Amino acid sequence: MTLSRYASSSWRRLGAVLLLGLAGVVSSAMAQQDETPQQPLPPHEQAHFAAKTDEGVPLIIHAALDIPYAMPLLEDFHQRHPQYDITYRNFSTLDVHQRFLDAPAEADVVISSAMPWQYLLVNAGHAQSIETPTTRRWPSDAKWRHELFAFTFEPIVMVVSRALEERVGPINSHADLLSLLVEQSDALQGRVVTYSPVSAGAGYTYAIEESRLSPRYWDLVAALGRADTQLVDTTSSMLDGLADGRFDIGYNVLGSYARESVAASPSLRMVIPDDYALVIRRLAFVPRQAPHPSAARRFIDYLLGSHGQRVIAEANELGALHPELDGPGTANALRRAQPEGLRPTPLSPGLLATLDDLKRRALLSRWQREFHDQIAGKPVHGR
Amino acid sequence: MRGDSLHSRLLTWLLLPMLLVGTVVLWRAWLDARQTADRAFDRLLDAATLAIAEQAQWQEDRLWLDLPPAALEMLATQHDERVFYRLVDARGDHVTGNADLPGIDLSGRRASDMGYANISWNGMPMRLGVRRSRLEDWRLREPYEIRVAHTLEGRDALSQELFRQSLAYLLAVAVLSVAALIVAIRLALEPLTKLRRQIRSRDPRTLAPLELALPRELAELRDTVNELLARMRRVKANQERFIGDASHQLRTPLAGLSARAELALRQTDPQAWRTALSAMHATSQGASRLAMQLLSLTRLDNPEYQPQLTPTGLVQVAREAVMTHWQRCQRSGVDLGLDAPEGEVTVLALDWQLGEALANLIDNACRYGARHVTIVVTDTPPTLSVVDDGPGIPSERRLLALRPFHRGQQSGEGSGLGLAIVDGIARTHGARLTLADGGTAPSPGLSVSMEFQATVTPDDPPVTTRHSLS
């Protein structure tokens, strides 16, 4: 990595971001000077790679993928294609969606882990078809109409404290968790943390997926409610609380983000449940009105090609989907380790149902009923 | 030749309708394929709306839907169709789904019917299915409308698949039919080729009939050719006999001359020479007359000979003939007369030929022992006849008498060409030659008439002039 690879302001800012441990969201004034948007950009981080050739071709990527995870990919891509002047902006999933609706001709590539929202946009015809030898070879269950491409494989995991496991035995599945919550609900009061499906989009997405997978999910929700489970909005607040020892169990943590944190703290263990584990795949598409479609095409090609996928695999966090890659950090290795339980969310119109407003309200009210009824019901039992 | 062969004609006129029929069948197959694909995929719209309708309910004082994801999954096949849906209440207000998905006019249909339409929405062609239904609650019978739409990739793929199958089938049929057609035409035209080969391989001198088994249409052609060949055979036989007869006729006087000269050369008496010379002179005159007659007969028999006929007066011709032959007849004791109408009778003719004919007839009459010979001219129809009171010709032999070298009697010094020449002249003039009895007892006599066609109409100026003059 050399300094000259980055615009100096971005580099300094990025350094700051890395030092802050990804917690802070920095949007420098310098970054916003580069363009003249109709509306101010939502809060975001930005990285910039200046073109090394005289006539640089701009490439603007809007993503919901934290910069430290994107950095190895961007560096490698820039080294292979130095003619591109890359601007990478990282938003929250909802912001990246809203920003696209506000300015559909701004970004060349849109990346997000919010699969239903990405699917909604592409279904409505906002993406252009990318047909290259690479995209044609891409597995058909990881692409939709050559417009929407999944390029990572990230299981949703549990993070448990080793101290708890020493007391109560190993927790390896949802069934283990349910029986533990039922048996030890008093001991676990306030010691479990998960996404709030009401205020966190990811939490809602996982809830609707799990409720589709098994009706026993509602037993789990009720048990979580009885254990007075803490509801938070971000993976990082869950991981922070787990690292601090405030929580014993983190349920439904994005595995790609948990891996590093768990490796850093020996008191925690990451569990990919062996009965079932949701898998989300980050989705990328090229907007129909992308200002630099050929640059976008090249980037998608890179992302799905063996170079980009190898970088993803070697970073060992996002999970490379490329069918020919194997070894640590690939979907193939994960599938071998968990031959039965992996449940990747399919790229299908079912995702649209997730976004149905009435459906959302129905699910959330059921969820809250199951979650809170038990608390309200407790005194009844006690009476 | 290549441009207009029976082969290419048949092929063209059989292939053109086939092509037309093929086009119609293909068009029909395409429509059918589209219809089949639509029927198959409309079932998906139907099932999806049913699945959605099952989840419609009354909740929180409003129409509510717990959208089943499977209903949307149903609408997408492996072709990844785009999928849209919408729930609309009785007043047409939006409840949930894609807010601006249009509906279709279902008025006039039963309440629970499905309606389908091809629409273009947001620039995308798609198929829309609309179901009208109502809640099946105890009290609440709230009507609502479910709309689902998907893009056409699956339908297009299926209809193309079906069409490709029909196309392959039709192409196979077409190839087979064309092959069969070519073979059939070959077989049908084979006899024609056979006929051509046989005609080509014939000896050009032979006139033998074609012996060849042929289908009916060609058999008629073969029979016609064979008839022509038969006629040519007869003509050729006639010519050969004529040449034989002519040589024979000429050889006799020449042999006579030779014998007489030889005899005379043995003599020394100039008186004998003189006698011999005068006899030879008479013989050579006869031979020369024979040669003349043969010449004119040949000329008359030539079908290429088409003399220019001019208006000629028959009475004039008859009068000249009487004047020419009267003295000779008188010397041999024959009474030559003329029986003609007052005016002139004009026909299209050659006067010298008519004169020749009359000369031959008068000569014949004199030779075969007639005492009275009359040239008769009549007006309507224009006829020129020679009537005598000689022995005549029995009616069954009259036709034979017209053939060259046929003489009514074996004796006599005639050449046997006279009547043949007259016949030829009559044919040249398009006149009808009739042989009949002379009609004076005791001997039957002979009347030979040439009846001309009345080609000269009364209002023809030269003829009118002649009539007025005479």
CSV table of N, CA and C in Angstrom, one decimal, chain A residues 73-209:
chain,number,residue,atom,x,y,z
A,73,LEU,N,-10.6,-5.1,-1.7
A,73,LEU,CA,-11.1,-5.2,-3.0
A,73,LEU,C,-10.8,-4.0,-3.8
A,74,LEU,N,-11.0,-2.8,-3.3
A,74,LEU,CA,-10.8,-1.6,-4.0
A,74,LEU,C,-9.3,-1.4,-4.4
A,75,GLU,N,-8.4,-1.8,-3.4
A,75,GLU,CA,-7.0,-1.7,-3.7
A,75,GLU,C,-6.6,-2.6,-4.8
A,76,ASP,N,-7.0,-3.8,-4.8
A,76,ASP,CA,-6.6,-4.8,-5.8
A,76,ASP,C,-7.2,-4.4,-7.1
A,77,PHE,N,-8.4,-3.9,-7.1
A,77,PHE,CA,-9.1,-3.5,-8.4
A,77,PHE,C,-8.3,-2.3,-9.0
A,78,HIS,N,-7.9,-1.4,-8.1
A,78,HIS,CA,-7.2,-0.2,-8.6
A,78,HIS,C,-5.9,-0.5,-9.1
A,79,GLN,N,-5.2,-1.5,-8.5
A,79,GLN,CA,-3.9,-1.9,-9.0
A,79,GLN,C,-4.0,-2.5,-10.4
A,80,ARG,N,-5.1,-3.3,-10.6
A,80,ARG,CA,-5.2,-4.0,-11.9
A,80,ARG,C,-5.7,-3.0,-12.9
A,81,HIS,N,-6.5,-2.0,-12.5
A,81,HIS,CA,-7.1,-1.1,-13.5
A,81,HIS,C,-6.9,0.3,-13.0
A,82,PRO,N,-5.6,0.8,-13.1
A,82,PRO,CA,-5.3,2.1,-12.6
A,82,PRO,C,-5.9,3.3,-13.3
A,83,GLN,N,-6.6,3.0,-14.4
A,83,GLN,CA,-7.2,4.1,-15.2
A,83,GLN,C,-8.4,4.7,-14.5
A,84,TYR,N,-9.0,4.0,-13.5
A,84,TYR,CA,-10.2,4.4,-12.9
A,84,TYR,C,-10.0,5.3,-11.7
A,85,ASP,N,-10.8,6.3,-11.7
A,85,ASP,CA,-10.8,7.3,-10.6
A,85,ASP,C,-11.9,6.9,-9.7
A,86,ILE,N,-11.6,6.2,-8.6
A,86,ILE,CA,-12.7,5.5,-7.9
A,86,ILE,C,-13.1,6.3,-6.7
A,87,THR,N,-14.5,6.6,-6.6
A,87,THR,CA,-15.0,7.2,-5.4
A,87,THR,C,-15.9,6.2,-4.7
A,88,TYR,N,-15.6,5.8,-3.5
A,88,TYR,CA,-16.4,4.8,-2.8
A,88,TYR,C,-17.0,5.4,-1.6
A,89,ARG,N,-18.4,5.3,-1.5
A,89,ARG,CA,-19.1,5.9,-0.4
A,89,ARG,C,-19.8,4.8,0.4
A,90,ASN,N,-19.7,4.7,1.7
A,90,ASN,CA,-20.3,3.7,2.5
A,90,ASN,C,-21.5,4.4,3.3
A,91,PHE,N,-22.7,3.9,3.0
A,91,PHE,CA,-23.9,4.4,3.7
A,91,PHE,C,-24.4,3.3,4.6
A,92,SER,N,-25.5,3.6,5.3
A,92,SER,CA,-26.3,2.6,6.0
A,92,SER,C,-27.2,2.0,4.9
A,93,THR,N,-27.7,0.8,5.1
A,93,THR,CA,-28.5,0.1,4.0
A,93,THR,C,-29.7,0.9,3.6
A,94,LEU,N,-30.4,1.6,4.6
A,94,LEU,CA,-31.5,2.3,4.2
A,94,LEU,C,-31.1,3.6,3.4
A,95,ASP,N,-30.0,4.2,3.8
A,95,ASP,CA,-29.6,5.4,3.1
A,95,ASP,C,-29.1,5.1,1.7
A,96,VAL,N,-28.5,4.0,1.5
A,96,VAL,CA,-28.0,3.7,0.2
A,96,VAL,C,-29.2,3.5,-0.7
A,97,HIS,N,-30.3,2.9,-0.2
A,97,HIS,CA,-31.5,2.7,-0.9
A,97,HIS,C,-32.2,4.1,-1.2
A,98,GLN,N,-32.3,4.9,-0.2
A,98,GLN,CA,-32.9,6.2,-0.4
A,98,GLN,C,-32.1,7.1,-1.3
A,99,ARG,N,-30.8,7.0,-1.2
A,99,ARG,CA,-29.9,7.9,-2.0
A,99,ARG,C,-30.1,7.5,-3.5
A,100,PHE,N,-30.3,6.2,-3.7
A,100,PHE,CA,-30.5,5.8,-5.1
A,100,PHE,C,-31.8,6.3,-5.7
A,101,LEU,N,-32.9,6.3,-4.8
A,101,LEU,CA,-34.2,6.8,-5.3
A,101,LEU,C,-34.1,8.3,-5.5
A,102,ASP,N,-33.3,9.0,-4.7
A,102,ASP,CA,-33.2,10.4,-4.9
A,102,ASP,C,-32.4,10.8,-6.1
A,103,ALA,N,-31.3,10.1,-6.3
A,103,ALA,CA,-30.4,10.4,-7.4
A,103,ALA,C,-30.0,9.1,-8.2
A,104,PRO,N,-30.9,8.6,-9.0
A,104,PRO,CA,-30.7,7.4,-9.7
A,104,PRO,C,-29.5,7.4,-10.7
A,105,ALA,N,-29.1,8.6,-11.1
A,105,ALA,CA,-28.0,8.7,-12.1
A,105,ALA,C,-26.7,9.0,-11.5
A,106,GLU,N,-26.6,8.8,-10.2
A,106,GLU,CA,-25.4,9.3,-9.5
A,106,GLU,C,-24.3,8.2,-9.4
A,107,ALA,N,-24.7,7.0,-9.0
A,107,ALA,CA,-23.7,5.9,-8.8
A,107,ALA,C,-23.6,5.0,-10.0
A,108,ASP,N,-22.4,4.4,-10.1
A,108,ASP,CA,-22.2,3.4,-11.2
A,108,ASP,C,-22.5,2.0,-10.7
A,109,VAL,N,-22.2,1.8,-9.4
A,109,VAL,CA,-22.5,0.5,-8.8
A,109,VAL,C,-23.2,0.7,-7.5
A,110,VAL,N,-24.2,-0.1,-7.2
A,110,VAL,CA,-24.9,0.0,-5.9
A,110,VAL,C,-24.7,-1.3,-5.2
A,111,ILE,N,-24.2,-1.3,-4.0
A,111,ILE,CA,-23.9,-2.6,-3.3
A,111,ILE,C,-24.6,-2.4,-1.9
A,112,SER,N,-25.4,-3.5,-1.5
A,112,SER,CA,-26.0,-3.5,-0.2
A,112,SER,C,-26.3,-4.9,0.2
A,113,SER,N,-26.3,-5.0,1.6
A,113,SER,CA,-26.7,-6.3,2.1
A,113,SER,C,-28.2,-6.4,2.4
A,114,ALA,N,-28.9,-5.3,2.2
A,114,ALA,CA,-30.4,-5.3,2.4
A,114,ALA,C,-31.0,-5.9,1.1
A,115,MET,N,-31.0,-7.3,1.1
A,115,MET,CA,-31.4,-8.0,-0.1
A,115,MET,C,-32.8,-7.6,-0.6
A,116,PRO,N,-33.8,-7.5,0.2
A,116,PRO,CA,-35.2,-7.2,-0.3
A,116,PRO,C,-35.2,-5.8,-1.0
A,117,TRP,N,-34.5,-4.8,-0.4
A,117,TRP,CA,-34.5,-3.5,-1.0
A,117,TRP,C,-33.8,-3.5,-2.4
A,118,GLN,N,-32.7,-4.2,-2.4
A,118,GLN,CA,-32.0,-4.3,-3.7
A,118,GLN,C,-32.8,-5.0,-4.7
A,119,TYR,N,-33.5,-6.0,-4.3
A,119,TYR,CA,-34.3,-6.8,-5.2
A,119,TYR,C,-35.5,-5.9,-5.7
A,120,LEU,N,-36.0,-5.1,-4.8
A,120,LEU,CA,-37.2,-4.3,-5.2
A,120,LEU,C,-36.8,-3.3,-6.3
A,121,LEU,N,-35.6,-2.7,-6.2
A,121,LEU,CA,-35.1,-1.8,-7.2
A,121,LEU,C,-34.9,-2.5,-8.5
A,122,VAL,N,-34.3,-3.6,-8.5
A,122,VAL,CA,-33.9,-4.3,-9.8
A,122,VAL,C,-35.2,-4.8,-10.4
A,123,ASN,N,-36.1,-5.4,-9.6
A,123,ASN,CA,-37.4,-5.9,-10.1
A,123,ASN,C,-38.2,-4.8,-10.8
A,124,ALA,N,-38.1,-3.6,-10.3
A,124,ALA,CA,-38.8,-2.4,-10.9
A,124,ALA,C,-38.1,-1.9,-12.2
A,125,GLY,N,-37.0,-2.6,-12.6
A,125,GLY,CA,-36.3,-2.2,-13.8
A,125,GLY,C,-35.3,-1.1,-13.7
A,126,HIS,N,-34.7,-0.9,-12.5
A,126,HIS,CA,-33.8,0.2,-12.4
A,126,HIS,C,-32.4,-0.2,-12.7
A,127,ALA,N,-32.1,-1.5,-13.0
A,127,ALA,CA,-30.8,-2.0,-13.2
A,127,ALA,C,-30.6,-2.3,-14.7
A,128,GLN,N,-29.3,-2.3,-15.1
A,128,GLN,CA,-29.1,-2.7,-16.5
A,128,GLN,C,-28.5,-4.1,-16.5
A,129,SER,N,-28.7,-4.8,-17.6
A,129,SER,CA,-28.2,-6.1,-17.7
A,129,SER,C,-26.7,-6.1,-18.1
A,130,ILE,N,-26.0,-7.0,-17.3
A,130,ILE,CA,-24.5,-7.1,-17.6
A,130,ILE,C,-24.2,-8.5,-18.0
A,131,GLU,N,-24.0,-8.6,-19.3
A,131,GLU,CA,-23.7,-10.0,-19.8
A,131,GLU,C,-22.3,-10.0,-20.3
A,132,THR,N,-21.4,-10.6,-19.5
A,132,THR,CA,-20.0,-10.8,-19.9
A,132,THR,C,-19.8,-12.3,-19.6
A,133,PRO,N,-18.6,-12.8,-20.1
A,133,PRO,CA,-18.3,-14.2,-19.9
A,133,PRO,C,-18.3,-14.5,-18.4
A,134,THR,N,-17.9,-13.6,-17.6
A,134,THR,CA,-17.8,-13.8,-16.1
A,134,THR,C,-19.2,-13.9,-15.6
A,135,THR,N,-20.1,-13.0,-15.9
A,135,THR,CA,-21.4,-13.0,-15.3
A,135,THR,C,-22.2,-14.2,-15.8
A,136,ARG,N,-21.9,-14.6,-17.1
A,136,ARG,CA,-22.6,-15.8,-17.6
A,136,ARG,C,-22.2,-17.1,-16.8
A,137,ARG,N,-20.9,-17.1,-16.4
A,137,ARG,CA,-20.5,-18.3,-15.7
A,137,ARG,C,-21.0,-18.3,-14.2
A,138,TRP,N,-21.4,-17.2,-13.7
A,138,TRP,CA,-21.7,-17.0,-12.3
A,138,TRP,C,-22.9,-17.9,-12.0
A,139,PRO,N,-22.9,-18.6,-10.9
A,139,PRO,CA,-24.0,-19.6,-10.6
A,139,PRO,C,-25.4,-18.9,-10.6
A,140,SER,N,-26.3,-19.6,-11.2
A,140,SER,CA,-27.6,-19.0,-11.5
A,140,SER,C,-28.4,-18.6,-10.2
A,141,ASP,N,-28.1,-19.3,-9.1
A,141,ASP,CA,-28.8,-19.0,-7.9
A,141,ASP,C,-28.2,-17.8,-7.2
A,142,ALA,N,-27.1,-17.3,-7.7
A,142,ALA,CA,-26.5,-16.1,-7.1
A,142,ALA,C,-26.6,-14.9,-8.1
A,143,LYS,N,-27.5,-15.0,-9.0
A,143,LYS,CA,-27.7,-13.8,-9.9
A,143,LYS,C,-29.2,-13.8,-10.3
A,144,TRP,N,-29.6,-12.7,-10.7
A,144,TRP,CA,-31.0,-12.6,-11.1
A,144,TRP,C,-31.0,-11.7,-12.4
A,145,ARG,N,-31.4,-12.4,-13.5
A,145,ARG,CA,-31.6,-11.8,-14.9
A,145,ARG,C,-30.3,-11.1,-15.3
A,146,HIS,N,-29.1,-11.5,-14.8
A,146,HIS,CA,-27.9,-10.7,-15.2
A,146,HIS,C,-28.0,-9.3,-14.8
A,147,GLU,N,-28.8,-9.0,-13.8
A,147,GLU,CA,-28.9,-7.6,-13.4
A,147,GLU,C,-28.5,-7.4,-12.0
A,148,LEU,N,-28.8,-8.4,-11.2
A,148,LEU,CA,-28.5,-8.4,-9.7
A,148,LEU,C,-27.6,-9.5,-9.4
A,149,PHE,N,-26.4,-9.2,-8.8
A,149,PHE,CA,-25.4,-10.2,-8.5
A,149,PHE,C,-25.1,-10.3,-7.0
A,150,ALA,N,-25.1,-11.6,-6.5
A,150,ALA,CA,-24.7,-11.8,-5.1
A,150,ALA,C,-23.2,-12.1,-5.2
A,151,PHE,N,-22.4,-11.5,-4.4
A,151,PHE,CA,-20.9,-11.8,-4.5
A,151,PHE,C,-20.3,-12.1,-3.1
A,152,THR,N,-21.1,-12.2,-2.1
A,152,THR,CA,-20.5,-12.7,-0.8
A,152,THR,C,-21.4,-13.8,-0.2
A,153,PHE,N,-21.0,-14.4,0.9
A,153,PHE,CA,-21.7,-15.5,1.5
A,153,PHE,C,-21.5,-15.3,3.0
A,154,GLU,N,-22.5,-14.6,3.7
A,154,GLU,CA,-22.2,-14.2,5.1
A,154,GLU,C,-23.3,-14.9,6.0
A,155,PRO,N,-22.9,-15.9,6.8
A,155,PRO,CA,-23.9,-16.5,7.6
A,155,PRO,C,-24.2,-15.6,8.8
A,156,ILE,N,-25.4,-15.8,9.3
A,156,ILE,CA,-25.9,-15.1,10.5
A,156,ILE,C,-25.6,-16.0,11.7
A,157,VAL,N,-24.9,-15.5,12.7
A,157,VAL,CA,-24.4,-16.4,13.7
A,157,VAL,C,-24.8,-16.0,15.1
A,158,MET,N,-24.5,-16.9,16.0
A,158,MET,CA,-24.6,-16.5,17.4
A,158,MET,C,-23.2,-16.3,18.0
A,159,VAL,N,-23.1,-15.4,18.9
A,159,VAL,CA,-21.8,-15.2,19.6
A,159,VAL,C,-22.1,-15.5,21.1
A,160,VAL,N,-21.4,-16.5,21.7
A,160,VAL,CA,-21.7,-16.8,23.1
A,160,VAL,C,-20.4,-16.7,23.9
A,161,SER,N,-20.6,-16.5,25.1
A,161,SER,CA,-19.4,-16.3,26.0
A,161,SER,C,-18.9,-17.8,26.4
A,162,ARG,N,-17.7,-18.0,26.4
A,162,ARG,CA,-17.1,-19.3,26.8
A,162,ARG,C,-17.5,-19.6,28.2
A,163,ALA,N,-17.5,-18.6,29.1
A,163,ALA,CA,-17.8,-18.8,30.5
A,163,ALA,C,-19.2,-19.4,30.7
A,164,LEU,N,-20.2,-18.9,29.9
A,164,LEU,CA,-21.6,-19.4,29.9
A,164,LEU,C,-21.6,-20.9,29.5
A,165,GLU,N,-20.9,-21.1,28.4
A,165,GLU,CA,-20.9,-22.5,27.9
A,165,GLU,C,-20.2,-23.5,28.9
A,166,GLU,N,-19.3,-23.0,29.7
A,166,GLU,CA,-18.7,-23.9,30.7
A,166,GLU,C,-19.7,-24.2,31.7
A,167,ARG,N,-20.6,-23.3,32.0
A,167,ARG,CA,-21.6,-23.5,33.1
A,167,ARG,C,-22.7,-24.5,32.5
A,168,VAL,N,-23.2,-24.2,31.3
A,168,VAL,CA,-24.5,-24.8,30.9
A,168,VAL,C,-24.2,-25.8,29.7
A,169,GLY,N,-23.0,-26.0,29.3
A,169,GLY,CA,-22.8,-26.9,28.1
A,169,GLY,C,-22.8,-26.1,26.8
A,170,PRO,N,-22.4,-26.7,25.8
A,170,PRO,CA,-22.2,-26.0,24.5
A,170,PRO,C,-23.6,-25.6,23.9
A,171,ILE,N,-23.5,-24.5,23.2
A,171,ILE,CA,-24.7,-24.0,22.5
A,171,ILE,C,-24.4,-24.1,21.0
A,172,ASN,N,-25.0,-25.0,20.3
A,172,ASN,CA,-24.6,-25.1,18.8
A,172,ASN,C,-25.8,-25.0,17.9
A,173,SER,N,-27.0,-24.8,18.4
A,173,SER,CA,-28.1,-24.7,17.5
A,173,SER,C,-29.2,-23.8,18.1
A,174,HIS,N,-30.2,-23.6,17.3
A,174,HIS,CA,-31.3,-22.8,17.8
A,174,HIS,C,-32.1,-23.6,18.9
A,175,ALA,N,-32.1,-24.9,18.7
A,175,ALA,CA,-32.8,-25.8,19.7
A,175,ALA,C,-32.0,-25.7,21.0
A,176,ASP,N,-30.7,-25.7,21.0
A,176,ASP,CA,-29.9,-25.5,22.2
A,176,ASP,C,-30.3,-24.2,22.9
A,177,LEU,N,-30.3,-23.2,22.1
A,177,LEU,CA,-30.6,-21.8,22.6
A,177,LEU,C,-32.0,-21.8,23.3
A,178,LEU,N,-33.0,-22.4,22.6
A,178,LEU,CA,-34.4,-22.4,23.1
A,178,LEU,C,-34.4,-23.1,24.4
A,179,SER,N,-33.8,-24.3,24.5
A,179,SER,CA,-34.0,-25.1,25.7
A,179,SER,C,-33.2,-24.3,26.8
A,180,LEU,N,-32.1,-23.7,26.5
A,180,LEU,CA,-31.3,-23.0,27.5
A,180,LEU,C,-32.2,-21.8,28.0
A,181,LEU,N,-32.8,-21.1,27.1
A,181,LEU,CA,-33.6,-19.9,27.5
A,181,LEU,C,-34.8,-20.4,28.4
A,182,VAL,N,-35.4,-21.5,28.0
A,182,VAL,CA,-36.5,-22.0,28.8
A,182,VAL,C,-36.1,-22.4,30.2
A,183,GLU,N,-34.9,-23.2,30.2
A,183,GLU,CA,-34.5,-23.7,31.5
A,183,GLU,C,-33.8,-22.6,32.4
A,184,GLN,N,-33.1,-21.7,31.8
A,184,GLN,CA,-32.3,-20.8,32.6
A,184,GLN,C,-32.8,-19.4,32.4
A,185,SER,N,-34.1,-19.2,32.2
A,185,SER,CA,-34.6,-17.8,31.9
A,185,SER,C,-34.3,-16.8,33.0
A,186,ASP,N,-34.3,-17.3,34.2
A,186,ASP,CA,-34.0,-16.4,35.3
A,186,ASP,C,-32.5,-16.0,35.3
A,187,ALA,N,-31.6,-17.0,35.1
A,187,ALA,CA,-30.2,-16.7,35.1
A,187,ALA,C,-29.8,-15.8,34.0
A,188,LEU,N,-30.6,-15.9,32.9
A,188,LEU,CA,-30.2,-15.1,31.7
A,188,LEU,C,-30.9,-13.8,31.5
A,189,GLN,N,-31.6,-13.4,32.5
A,189,GLN,CA,-32.4,-12.1,32.4
A,189,GLN,C,-31.4,-11.0,32.0
A,190,GLY,N,-31.7,-10.4,30.9
A,190,GLY,CA,-31.0,-9.2,30.4
A,190,GLY,C,-29.6,-9.6,29.9
A,191,ARG,N,-29.3,-10.9,29.8
A,191,ARG,CA,-27.9,-11.2,29.3
A,191,ARG,C,-27.9,-11.6,27.8
A,192,VAL,N,-29.0,-11.5,27.2
A,192,VAL,CA,-29.1,-11.9,25.8
A,192,VAL,C,-29.3,-10.6,25.0
A,193,VAL,N,-28.7,-10.6,23.8
A,193,VAL,CA,-28.9,-9.4,23.0
A,193,VAL,C,-29.2,-9.8,21.6
A,194,THR,N,-30.1,-9.1,20.9
A,194,THR,CA,-30.3,-9.4,19.5
A,194,THR,C,-30.8,-8.1,18.8
A,195,TYR,N,-31.0,-8.2,17.5
A,195,TYR,CA,-31.5,-7.0,16.7
A,195,TYR,C,-32.9,-6.7,17.1
A,196,SER,N,-33.3,-5.5,17.1
A,196,SER,CA,-34.7,-5.1,17.2
A,196,SER,C,-35.3,-5.2,15.9
A,197,PRO,N,-36.3,-6.0,15.7
A,197,PRO,CA,-36.9,-6.1,14.3
A,197,PRO,C,-37.8,-4.8,14.0
A,198,VAL,N,-38.1,-4.1,15.1
A,198,VAL,CA,-38.9,-2.9,14.9
A,198,VAL,C,-38.1,-1.8,14.3
A,199,SER,N,-36.9,-1.6,14.9
A,199,SER,CA,-36.1,-0.4,14.5
A,199,SER,C,-34.9,-0.7,13.6
A,200,ALA,N,-34.6,-2.0,13.5
A,200,ALA,CA,-33.4,-2.3,12.6
A,200,ALA,C,-33.9,-3.1,11.4
A,201,GLY,N,-33.6,-2.6,10.3
A,201,GLY,CA,-34.0,-3.3,9.0
A,201,GLY,C,-33.5,-4.7,9.0
A,202,ALA,N,-32.3,-4.9,9.4
A,202,ALA,CA,-31.7,-6.2,9.3
A,202,ALA,C,-32.4,-7.2,10.2
A,203,GLY,N,-32.8,-6.7,11.4
A,203,GLY,CA,-33.5,-7.5,12.4
A,203,GLY,C,-34.8,-7.9,11.8
A,204,TYR,N,-35.5,-7.0,11.2
A,204,TYR,CA,-36.8,-7.4,10.6
A,204,TYR,C,-36.6,-8.4,9.5
A,205,THR,N,-35.6,-8.2,8.7
A,205,THR,CA,-35.4,-9.2,7.6
A,205,THR,C,-35.1,-10.6,8.1
A,206,TYR,N,-34.3,-10.7,9.2
A,206,TYR,CA,-34.0,-12.0,9.8
A,206,TYR,C,-35.2,-12.6,10.3
A,207,ALA,N,-36.0,-11.7,11.0
A,207,ALA,CA,-37.2,-12.2,11.7
A,207,ALA,C,-38.2,-12.9,10.7
A,208,ILE,N,-38.4,-12.2,9.5
A,208,ILE,CA,-39.4,-12.7,8.6
A,208,ILE,C,-38.8,-13.9,7.9
A,209,GLU,N,-37.5,-14.0,7.7
A,209,GLU,CA,-36.9,-15.2,7.1
A,209,GLU,C,-37.1,-16.4,8.1
